[in-house]
Amino acid sequence: VAMYHKYNDLIRRGDYYRIASWRENHRYDCWAVVAKDQREALVTFVQVLGGANEHSWRIRCKGLDPLCRYRVEGTDQIMSGAALMYAGLQIKGLRGDFIGRLIHLLAEPEV
């Protein structure tokens, strides 16, 4: 219930982006919801079918502000919107089928 309340406004009011489709790549689904002001995003990644020796993926986010710096919530990792969209975000530690990750990106305050 707490997670529902935490992300409710973002999911209902944000812009939806399809990043990858299991129907096309036969490995994983990935989508994101980005706030209208581009100050936060919620990325959902689901590895539908795990493969041999596949323990991480690199996903390229969409809809972020390329000039903004984003922190991956719960970590010290900070990347620019441009890096997240063009180089991508590495999703690690995936072993097995139907493994998912929820990644909350928060814009860092401007200095």
PDB file of C-alpha atoms in Angstrom, residues 27-31 43-50 57 91-104:
ATOM      1  CA  ARG A  27      13.777 -11.486 -23.357  1.00  0.00           C
ATOM      2  CA  TYR A  28      12.359  -8.530 -21.405  1.00  0.00           C
ATOM      3  CA  ASP A  29       9.765  -5.764 -21.087  1.00  0.00           C
ATOM      4  CA  CYS A  30      10.650  -2.254 -19.993  1.00  0.00           C
ATOM      5  CA  TRP A  31       8.627   0.937 -19.661  1.00  0.00           C
ATOM      6  CA  VAL A  43      11.338   2.696 -14.749  1.00  0.00           C
ATOM      7  CA  THR A  44       9.908  -0.819 -14.643  1.00  0.00           C
ATOM      8  CA  PHE A  45      12.030  -3.654 -16.003  1.00  0.00           C
ATOM      9  CA  VAL A  46      10.894  -7.300 -16.192  1.00  0.00           C
ATOM     10  CA  GLN A  47      13.171 -10.031 -17.488  1.00  0.00           C
ATOM     11  CA  VAL A  48      10.607 -12.469 -18.852  1.00  0.00           C
ATOM     12  CA  LEU A  49      13.058 -15.177 -19.922  1.00  0.00           C
ATOM     13  CA  GLY A  50      16.582 -15.359 -18.584  1.00  0.00           C
ATOM     14  CA  TRP A  57      20.966  -5.478 -19.367  1.00  0.00           C
ATOM     15  CA  ILE A  91      20.294  -3.380 -14.735  1.00  0.00           C
ATOM     16  CA  LYS A  92      22.325  -5.978 -12.792  1.00  0.00           C
ATOM     17  CA  GLY A  93      21.731  -9.096 -10.759  1.00  0.00           C
ATOM     18  CA  LEU A  94      19.129 -10.771 -12.920  1.00  0.00           C
ATOM     19  CA  ARG A  95      19.174 -14.550 -12.694  1.00  0.00           C
ATOM     20  CA  GLY A  96      16.176 -16.542 -13.824  1.00  0.00           C
ATOM     21  CA  ASP A  97      12.808 -15.949 -15.415  1.00  0.00           C
ATOM     22  CA  PHE A  98      10.292 -13.267 -14.388  1.00  0.00           C
ATOM     23  CA  ILE A  99      12.748 -11.140 -12.403  1.00  0.00           C
ATOM     24  CA  GLY A 100      11.783  -7.494 -12.116  1.00  0.00           C
ATOM     25  CA  ARG A 101      13.288  -4.195 -11.029  1.00  0.00           C
ATOM     26  CA  LEU A 102      11.595  -0.906 -10.183  1.00  0.00           C
ATOM     27  CA  ILE A 103      13.982   2.032 -10.572  1.00  0.00           C
ATOM     28  CA  HIS A 104      13.051   5.464  -9.264  1.00  0.00           C
TER      29      HIS A 104
END
